[in-house]
Amino acid sequence: ISFSAETIPFNPYRSQGRRCYVSHVEFLIECNGGSLNVDVFADQQETPFKQSGLMLPTASAQNSEWIDLIVDQEANFLTFVLKQQSPGVQLRLTSMRIHCQPGGMTHG
C-alpha cells in the first residue's frame, strides 16, 4: 500500500522570534527491503527545495537502521513529506530525529 504522511510545520524556536536551521534528519527504518522518499518544504512553499530524498537501508544491516537525510536549510518553518510507493514491501519507520538549532530572527 502506498502512503504519504506530512509533518506539521516545524520550528521549535518560533516563540523566541527565531527561524530554525535543520542540518539533517535521521530516520530509523526496519531493514526489510522497503524504502522511503522524503520531500522537504520551506515556509509552506508549493515546491520542495529537497525532493525525493531516498532513505534506503543497506542490505547488510540487521533489524533497524538509522539513515541520514542532509537538509542544511534555515526557514521560518520546515515541513517533511514522507512517501512510500513500494506496494510489494511494507516499510516500517519507527523514529525520526530532526537535528536543529536556532536560526536568524524572523521578519514579522
Short mmCIF file of N, CA, C and O in Angstrom, two decimals:
data_model
loop_
_atom_site.label_atom_id
_atom_site.label_comp_id
_atom_site.label_asym_id
_atom_site.label_seq_id
_atom_site.Cartn_x
_atom_site.Cartn_y
_atom_site.Cartn_z
N ILE A 1 0.85 -1.17 0.00
CA ILE A 1 0.00 0.00 0.00
C ILE A 1 0.89 1.24 0.00
O ILE A 1 1.79 1.35 0.82
N SER A 2 0.65 2.13 -0.91
CA SER A 2 1.38 3.39 -0.93
C SER A 2 0.84 4.30 0.17
O SER A 2 -0.34 4.28 0.47
N PHE A 3 1.73 5.07 0.78
CA PHE A 3 1.26 6.02 1.78
C PHE A 3 2.07 7.30 1.67
O PHE A 3 3.16 7.33 1.13
N SER A 4 1.48 8.35 2.23
CA SER A 4 2.14 9.64 2.32
C SER A 4 1.74 10.26 3.65
O SER A 4 0.57 10.21 4.03
N ALA A 5 2.71 10.80 4.36
CA ALA A 5 2.45 11.46 5.64
C ALA A 5 3.18 12.79 5.65
O ALA A 5 4.32 12.88 5.17
N GLU A 6 2.55 13.82 6.18
CA GLU A 6 3.13 15.16 6.23
C GLU A 6 3.23 15.61 7.67
O GLU A 6 2.26 15.52 8.42
N THR A 7 4.41 16.12 8.07
CA THR A 7 4.56 16.64 9.42
C THR A 7 3.92 18.02 9.52
O THR A 7 3.71 18.69 8.50
N ILE A 8 3.63 18.45 10.71
CA ILE A 8 3.18 19.82 10.90
C ILE A 8 4.38 20.73 10.65
O ILE A 8 5.53 20.29 10.78
N PRO A 9 4.17 21.98 10.25
CA PRO A 9 5.31 22.89 10.04
C PRO A 9 6.17 22.95 11.30
O PRO A 9 5.66 23.18 12.40
N PHE A 10 7.47 22.72 11.15
CA PHE A 10 8.39 22.54 12.27
C PHE A 10 9.25 23.77 12.50
O PHE A 10 9.92 24.24 11.57
N ASN A 11 9.22 24.30 13.71
CA ASN A 11 10.15 25.32 14.17
C ASN A 11 9.99 25.47 15.68
O ASN A 11 9.13 26.21 16.14
N PRO A 12 10.82 24.77 16.46
CA PRO A 12 10.70 24.86 17.92
C PRO A 12 11.15 26.21 18.48
O PRO A 12 10.97 26.47 19.67
N TYR A 13 11.72 27.09 17.66
CA TYR A 13 12.24 28.38 18.12
C TYR A 13 11.34 29.55 17.73
O TYR A 13 11.68 30.71 17.96
N ARG A 14 10.20 29.28 17.13
CA ARG A 14 9.30 30.33 16.65
C ARG A 14 8.85 31.26 17.78
O ARG A 14 8.79 32.48 17.58
N SER A 15 8.58 30.70 18.94
CA SER A 15 8.11 31.53 20.07
C SER A 15 9.20 32.50 20.54
O SER A 15 8.91 33.48 21.22
N GLN A 16 10.46 32.23 20.18
CA GLN A 16 11.57 33.12 20.53
C GLN A 16 11.85 34.13 19.40
O GLN A 16 12.82 34.88 19.46
N GLY A 17 11.00 34.12 18.36
CA GLY A 17 11.17 35.03 17.24
C GLY A 17 12.31 34.65 16.32
O GLY A 17 12.89 35.49 15.64
N ARG A 18 12.65 33.34 16.30
CA ARG A 18 13.80 32.89 15.51
C ARG A 18 13.37 31.91 14.42
O ARG A 18 12.39 31.19 14.57
N ARG A 19 14.14 31.92 13.36
CA ARG A 19 13.99 30.91 12.32
C ARG A 19 14.65 29.62 12.84
O ARG A 19 15.29 29.63 13.88
N CYS A 20 14.51 28.54 12.10
CA CYS A 20 15.05 27.25 12.50
C CYS A 20 16.01 26.74 11.43
O CYS A 20 15.67 26.72 10.25
N TYR A 21 17.21 26.36 11.85
CA TYR A 21 18.18 25.75 10.94
C TYR A 21 18.19 24.24 11.19
O TYR A 21 18.42 23.81 12.32
N VAL A 22 17.93 23.45 10.16
CA VAL A 22 17.98 21.99 10.27
C VAL A 22 19.18 21.50 9.47
O VAL A 22 19.27 21.74 8.26
N SER A 23 20.10 20.85 10.16
CA SER A 23 21.28 20.31 9.48
C SER A 23 20.95 18.98 8.80
O SER A 23 21.30 18.78 7.64
N HIS A 24 20.29 18.08 9.54
CA HIS A 24 19.93 16.79 8.96
C HIS A 24 18.82 16.14 9.78
O HIS A 24 18.51 16.59 10.88
N VAL A 25 18.23 15.13 9.19
CA VAL A 25 17.17 14.36 9.85
C VAL A 25 17.58 12.90 9.77
O VAL A 25 18.11 12.44 8.76
N GLU A 26 17.35 12.19 10.87
CA GLU A 26 17.63 10.76 10.91
C GLU A 26 16.31 10.00 10.95
O GLU A 26 15.39 10.38 11.68
N PHE A 27 16.25 8.91 10.20
CA PHE A 27 15.08 8.05 10.16
C PHE A 27 15.49 6.66 10.58
O PHE A 27 16.47 6.12 10.06
N LEU A 28 14.77 6.07 11.52
CA LEU A 28 15.02 4.69 11.94
C LEU A 28 14.05 3.81 11.16
O LEU A 28 12.83 3.86 11.37
N ILE A 29 14.61 3.01 10.23
CA ILE A 29 13.81 2.21 9.32
C ILE A 29 14.15 0.75 9.51
O ILE A 29 15.33 0.39 9.59
N GLU A 30 13.12 -0.10 9.58
CA GLU A 30 13.35 -1.54 9.63
C GLU A 30 13.86 -2.00 8.27
O GLU A 30 13.33 -1.59 7.23
N CYS A 31 14.87 -2.82 8.29
CA CYS A 31 15.52 -3.28 7.06
C CYS A 31 14.78 -4.49 6.50
O CYS A 31 15.08 -5.63 6.85
N ASN A 32 13.80 -4.23 5.66
CA ASN A 32 13.00 -5.32 5.09
C ASN A 32 12.88 -5.20 3.58
O ASN A 32 12.01 -5.78 2.98
N GLY A 33 13.74 -4.39 2.98
CA GLY A 33 13.70 -4.22 1.53
C GLY A 33 12.92 -3.01 1.07
O GLY A 33 12.93 -2.68 -0.09
N GLY A 34 12.22 -2.33 1.98
CA GLY A 34 11.46 -1.15 1.62
C GLY A 34 12.31 0.10 1.61
O GLY A 34 13.44 0.10 2.09
N SER A 35 11.79 1.16 1.04
CA SER A 35 12.49 2.44 1.02
C SER A 35 11.48 3.55 1.27
O SER A 35 10.28 3.36 1.14
N LEU A 36 12.00 4.72 1.63
CA LEU A 36 11.18 5.88 1.96
C LEU A 36 11.67 7.07 1.16
O LEU A 36 12.88 7.31 1.09
N ASN A 37 10.77 7.80 0.54
CA ASN A 37 11.11 9.05 -0.14
C ASN A 37 10.68 10.21 0.75
O ASN A 37 9.60 10.17 1.34
N VAL A 38 11.52 11.24 0.82
CA VAL A 38 11.24 12.39 1.68
C VAL A 38 11.37 13.67 0.86
O VAL A 38 12.40 13.90 0.22
N ASP A 39 10.32 14.49 0.88
CA ASP A 39 10.36 15.84 0.31
C ASP A 39 10.42 16.82 1.48
O ASP A 39 9.74 16.60 2.49
N VAL A 40 11.19 17.89 1.34
CA VAL A 40 11.30 18.90 2.40
C VAL A 40 10.89 20.24 1.82
O VAL A 40 11.41 20.68 0.80
N PHE A 41 9.93 20.88 2.50
CA PHE A 41 9.39 22.17 2.08
C PHE A 41 9.79 23.24 3.09
O PHE A 41 9.77 23.00 4.30
N ALA A 42 10.14 24.43 2.61
CA ALA A 42 10.46 25.57 3.46
C ALA A 42 9.31 26.57 3.39
O ALA A 42 8.82 26.89 2.30
N ASP A 43 8.89 27.04 4.55
CA ASP A 43 7.91 28.12 4.65
C ASP A 43 6.64 27.87 3.84
O ASP A 43 6.10 28.78 3.21
N GLN A 44 6.20 26.64 3.84
CA GLN A 44 4.94 26.23 3.21
C GLN A 44 4.89 26.58 1.72
O GLN A 44 3.83 26.88 1.18
N GLN A 45 6.03 26.55 1.06
CA GLN A 45 6.07 26.74 -0.39
C GLN A 45 5.41 25.55 -1.07
O GLN A 45 5.32 24.47 -0.50
N GLU A 46 4.97 25.72 -2.30
CA GLU A 46 4.30 24.63 -3.01
C GLU A 46 5.27 23.62 -3.59
O GLU A 46 4.92 22.48 -3.84
N THR A 47 6.53 24.03 -3.82
CA THR A 47 7.53 23.14 -4.39
C THR A 47 8.60 22.86 -3.34
O THR A 47 9.11 23.80 -2.71
N PRO A 48 8.97 21.59 -3.14
CA PRO A 48 10.00 21.28 -2.15
C PRO A 48 11.38 21.74 -2.62
O PRO A 48 11.68 21.70 -3.81
N PHE A 49 12.23 22.20 -1.68
CA PHE A 49 13.60 22.56 -2.05
C PHE A 49 14.46 21.31 -2.08
O PHE A 49 15.51 21.29 -2.70
N LYS A 50 14.03 20.25 -1.41
CA LYS A 50 14.70 18.95 -1.47
C LYS A 50 13.63 17.94 -1.82
O LYS A 50 12.65 17.79 -1.09
N GLN A 51 13.80 17.26 -2.94
CA GLN A 51 12.75 16.39 -3.44
C GLN A 51 13.24 14.95 -3.59
O GLN A 51 14.35 14.71 -4.06
N SER A 52 12.39 14.03 -3.17
CA SER A 52 12.63 12.60 -3.32
C SER A 52 13.96 12.14 -2.74
O SER A 52 14.68 11.38 -3.37
N GLY A 53 14.27 12.64 -1.52
CA GLY A 53 15.43 12.11 -0.81
C GLY A 53 15.13 10.65 -0.50
O GLY A 53 14.16 10.35 0.17
N LEU A 54 15.93 9.73 -1.01
CA LEU A 54 15.66 8.30 -0.86
C LEU A 54 16.34 7.77 0.38
O LEU A 54 17.57 7.83 0.51
N MET A 55 15.55 7.25 1.31
CA MET A 55 16.05 6.62 2.52
C MET A 55 15.98 5.11 2.31
O MET A 55 14.90 4.52 2.34
N LEU A 56 17.13 4.51 2.02
CA LEU A 56 17.19 3.10 1.66
C LEU A 56 18.16 2.38 2.59
O LEU A 56 19.36 2.65 2.55
N PRO A 57 17.67 1.46 3.43
CA PRO A 57 18.58 0.71 4.33
C PRO A 57 19.56 -0.13 3.51
O PRO A 57 19.25 -0.57 2.40
N THR A 58 20.75 -0.35 4.07
CA THR A 58 21.72 -1.22 3.40
C THR A 58 21.29 -2.67 3.56
O THR A 58 20.68 -3.05 4.56
N ALA A 59 21.62 -3.48 2.59
CA ALA A 59 21.21 -4.89 2.60
C ALA A 59 21.87 -5.67 3.73
O ALA A 59 21.33 -6.67 4.20
N SER A 60 23.04 -5.22 4.20
CA SER A 60 23.77 -5.96 5.22
C SER A 60 23.33 -5.65 6.64
O SER A 60 23.74 -6.30 7.58
N ALA A 61 22.50 -4.64 6.81
CA ALA A 61 22.09 -4.23 8.16
C ALA A 61 21.13 -5.25 8.77
O ALA A 61 20.39 -5.93 8.07
N GLN A 62 21.15 -5.33 10.09
CA GLN A 62 20.25 -6.22 10.82
C GLN A 62 19.14 -5.40 11.47
O GLN A 62 19.39 -4.34 12.00
N ASN A 63 17.94 -5.92 11.44
CA ASN A 63 16.78 -5.31 12.09
C ASN A 63 16.50 -3.89 11.60
O ASN A 63 15.95 -3.71 10.55
N SER A 64 16.92 -2.88 12.39
CA SER A 64 16.63 -1.49 12.04
C SER A 64 17.93 -0.73 11.80
O SER A 64 18.98 -1.09 12.31
N GLU A 65 17.82 0.35 11.02
CA GLU A 65 18.99 1.15 10.70
C GLU A 65 18.63 2.62 10.69
O GLU A 65 17.58 3.01 10.17
N TRP A 66 19.52 3.47 11.26
CA TRP A 66 19.36 4.92 11.18
C TRP A 66 19.92 5.39 9.85
O TRP A 66 21.04 5.05 9.49
N ILE A 67 19.13 6.16 9.12
CA ILE A 67 19.55 6.69 7.83
C ILE A 67 19.42 8.21 7.86
O ILE A 67 18.38 8.74 8.27
N ASP A 68 20.47 8.92 7.43
CA ASP A 68 20.51 10.38 7.46
C ASP A 68 20.02 10.99 6.15
O ASP A 68 20.33 10.48 5.07
N LEU A 69 19.31 12.11 6.28
CA LEU A 69 18.97 12.95 5.14
C LEU A 69 19.54 14.34 5.44
O LEU A 69 19.14 14.98 6.41
N ILE A 70 20.50 14.79 4.65
CA ILE A 70 21.08 16.12 4.83
C ILE A 70 20.06 17.15 4.36
O ILE A 70 19.53 17.06 3.25
N VAL A 71 19.77 18.13 5.21
CA VAL A 71 18.81 19.18 4.88
C VAL A 71 19.53 20.51 4.66
O VAL A 71 19.35 21.16 3.65
N ASP A 72 20.36 20.95 5.62
CA ASP A 72 21.17 22.16 5.51
C ASP A 72 20.34 23.35 5.03
O ASP A 72 20.64 23.98 4.01
N GLN A 73 19.28 23.66 5.79
CA GLN A 73 18.36 24.74 5.38
C GLN A 73 17.85 25.48 6.61
O GLN A 73 17.55 24.87 7.63
N GLU A 74 17.74 26.79 6.48
CA GLU A 74 17.13 27.63 7.50
C GLU A 74 15.83 28.20 6.95
O GLU A 74 15.77 28.60 5.79
N ALA A 75 14.79 28.20 7.77
CA ALA A 75 13.48 28.71 7.32
C ALA A 75 12.65 29.07 8.54
O ALA A 75 12.97 28.72 9.67
N ASN A 76 11.55 29.80 8.29
CA ASN A 76 10.60 30.06 9.36
C ASN A 76 9.96 28.75 9.81
O ASN A 76 9.75 28.53 11.00
N PHE A 77 9.62 27.89 8.85
CA PHE A 77 9.06 26.57 9.13
C PHE A 77 9.56 25.59 8.09
O PHE A 77 9.71 25.95 6.92
N LEU A 78 9.78 24.36 8.49
CA LEU A 78 10.12 23.27 7.57
C LEU A 78 9.07 22.18 7.71
O LEU A 78 8.65 21.84 8.82
N THR A 79 8.64 21.63 6.59
CA THR A 79 7.65 20.56 6.58
C THR A 79 8.25 19.37 5.83
O THR A 79 8.85 19.55 4.77
N PHE A 80 8.07 18.19 6.39
CA PHE A 80 8.60 16.96 5.80
C PHE A 80 7.44 16.10 5.32
O PHE A 80 6.48 15.87 6.06
N VAL A 81 7.53 15.66 4.07
CA VAL A 81 6.50 14.78 3.50
C VAL A 81 7.18 13.44 3.22
O VAL A 81 8.14 13.36 2.45
N LEU A 82 6.67 12.40 3.88
CA LEU A 82 7.24 11.06 3.78
C LEU A 82 6.35 10.22 2.89
O LEU A 82 5.13 10.20 3.06
N LYS A 83 6.96 9.52 1.93
CA LYS A 83 6.18 8.73 0.98
C LYS A 83 6.81 7.36 0.78
O LYS A 83 8.03 7.26 0.65
N GLN A 84 5.96 6.35 0.72
CA GLN A 84 6.40 5.02 0.35
C GLN A 84 5.55 4.56 -0.81
O GLN A 84 4.33 4.68 -0.78
N GLN A 85 6.20 4.07 -1.85
CA GLN A 85 5.45 3.66 -3.03
C GLN A 85 5.89 2.29 -3.51
O GLN A 85 5.97 2.03 -4.68
N SER A 86 6.18 1.41 -2.56
CA SER A 86 6.57 0.04 -2.87
C SER A 86 5.45 -0.88 -2.41
O SER A 86 5.48 -1.36 -1.28
N PRO A 87 4.44 -1.12 -3.24
CA PRO A 87 3.28 -1.89 -2.78
C PRO A 87 3.61 -3.32 -2.37
O PRO A 87 2.91 -3.90 -1.57
N GLY A 88 4.71 -3.87 -2.88
CA GLY A 88 5.04 -5.25 -2.55
C GLY A 88 5.79 -5.41 -1.23
O GLY A 88 5.92 -6.51 -0.72
N VAL A 89 6.31 -4.31 -0.67
CA VAL A 89 7.12 -4.39 0.55
C VAL A 89 6.61 -3.37 1.56
O VAL A 89 6.48 -2.20 1.26
N GLN A 90 6.35 -3.83 2.77
CA GLN A 90 5.90 -2.93 3.82
C GLN A 90 7.11 -2.28 4.48
O GLN A 90 8.06 -2.96 4.86
N LEU A 91 7.07 -0.97 4.61
CA LEU A 91 8.15 -0.22 5.25
C LEU A 91 7.69 0.15 6.66
O LEU A 91 6.55 0.54 6.86
N ARG A 92 8.60 0.04 7.62
CA ARG A 92 8.26 0.46 8.98
C ARG A 92 9.28 1.50 9.44
O ARG A 92 10.45 1.22 9.61
N LEU A 93 8.80 2.73 9.58
CA LEU A 93 9.59 3.83 10.11
C LEU A 93 9.23 3.93 11.59
O LEU A 93 8.08 4.18 11.94
N THR A 94 10.20 3.73 12.48
CA THR A 94 9.88 3.70 13.90
C THR A 94 10.27 4.97 14.64
O THR A 94 9.78 5.21 15.73
N SER A 95 11.14 5.81 14.04
CA SER A 95 11.53 7.04 14.72
C SER A 95 12.10 8.03 13.71
O SER A 95 12.62 7.64 12.66
N MET A 96 12.00 9.31 14.06
CA MET A 96 12.53 10.38 13.22
C MET A 96 13.14 11.42 14.15
O MET A 96 12.47 11.89 15.07
N ARG A 97 14.43 11.75 13.95
CA ARG A 97 15.11 12.76 14.78
C ARG A 97 15.52 13.92 13.89
O ARG A 97 16.24 13.74 12.91
N ILE A 98 15.06 15.12 14.25
CA ILE A 98 15.37 16.33 13.49
C ILE A 98 16.47 17.08 14.24
O ILE A 98 16.27 17.48 15.39
N HIS A 99 17.62 17.25 13.61
CA HIS A 99 18.76 17.94 14.22
C HIS A 99 18.69 19.41 13.82
O HIS A 99 18.86 19.73 12.64
N CYS A 100 18.45 20.28 14.82
CA CYS A 100 18.25 21.69 14.50
C CYS A 100 18.87 22.59 15.54
O CYS A 100 19.26 22.14 16.63
N GLN A 101 18.94 23.86 15.20
CA GLN A 101 19.42 24.89 16.12
C GLN A 101 18.74 26.20 15.73
O GLN A 101 18.20 26.32 14.63
N PRO A 102 18.75 27.18 16.65
CA PRO A 102 18.12 28.45 16.32
C PRO A 102 18.80 29.12 15.13
O PRO A 102 20.01 29.08 14.99
N GLY A 103 17.99 29.70 14.26
CA GLY A 103 18.50 30.44 13.12
C GLY A 103 18.41 31.93 13.37
O GLY A 103 18.35 32.39 14.51
N GLY A 104 18.35 32.70 12.29
CA GLY A 104 18.25 34.15 12.39
C GLY A 104 16.88 34.58 12.89
O GLY A 104 15.97 33.76 13.08
N MET A 105 16.72 35.86 13.10
CA MET A 105 15.46 36.41 13.59
C MET A 105 14.40 36.34 12.47
O MET A 105 14.73 36.49 11.30
N THR A 106 13.16 36.11 12.87
CA THR A 106 12.06 36.10 11.89
C THR A 106 11.71 37.53 11.51
O THR A 106 12.06 38.48 12.22
N HIS A 107 11.02 37.69 10.43
CA HIS A 107 10.60 39.01 9.96
C HIS A 107 9.09 39.10 10.09
O HIS A 107 8.37 38.56 9.28
N GLY A 108 8.61 39.74 11.12
CA GLY A 108 7.18 39.95 11.29
C GLY A 108 6.49 38.93 12.11
O GLY A 108 6.81 37.90 12.47
#
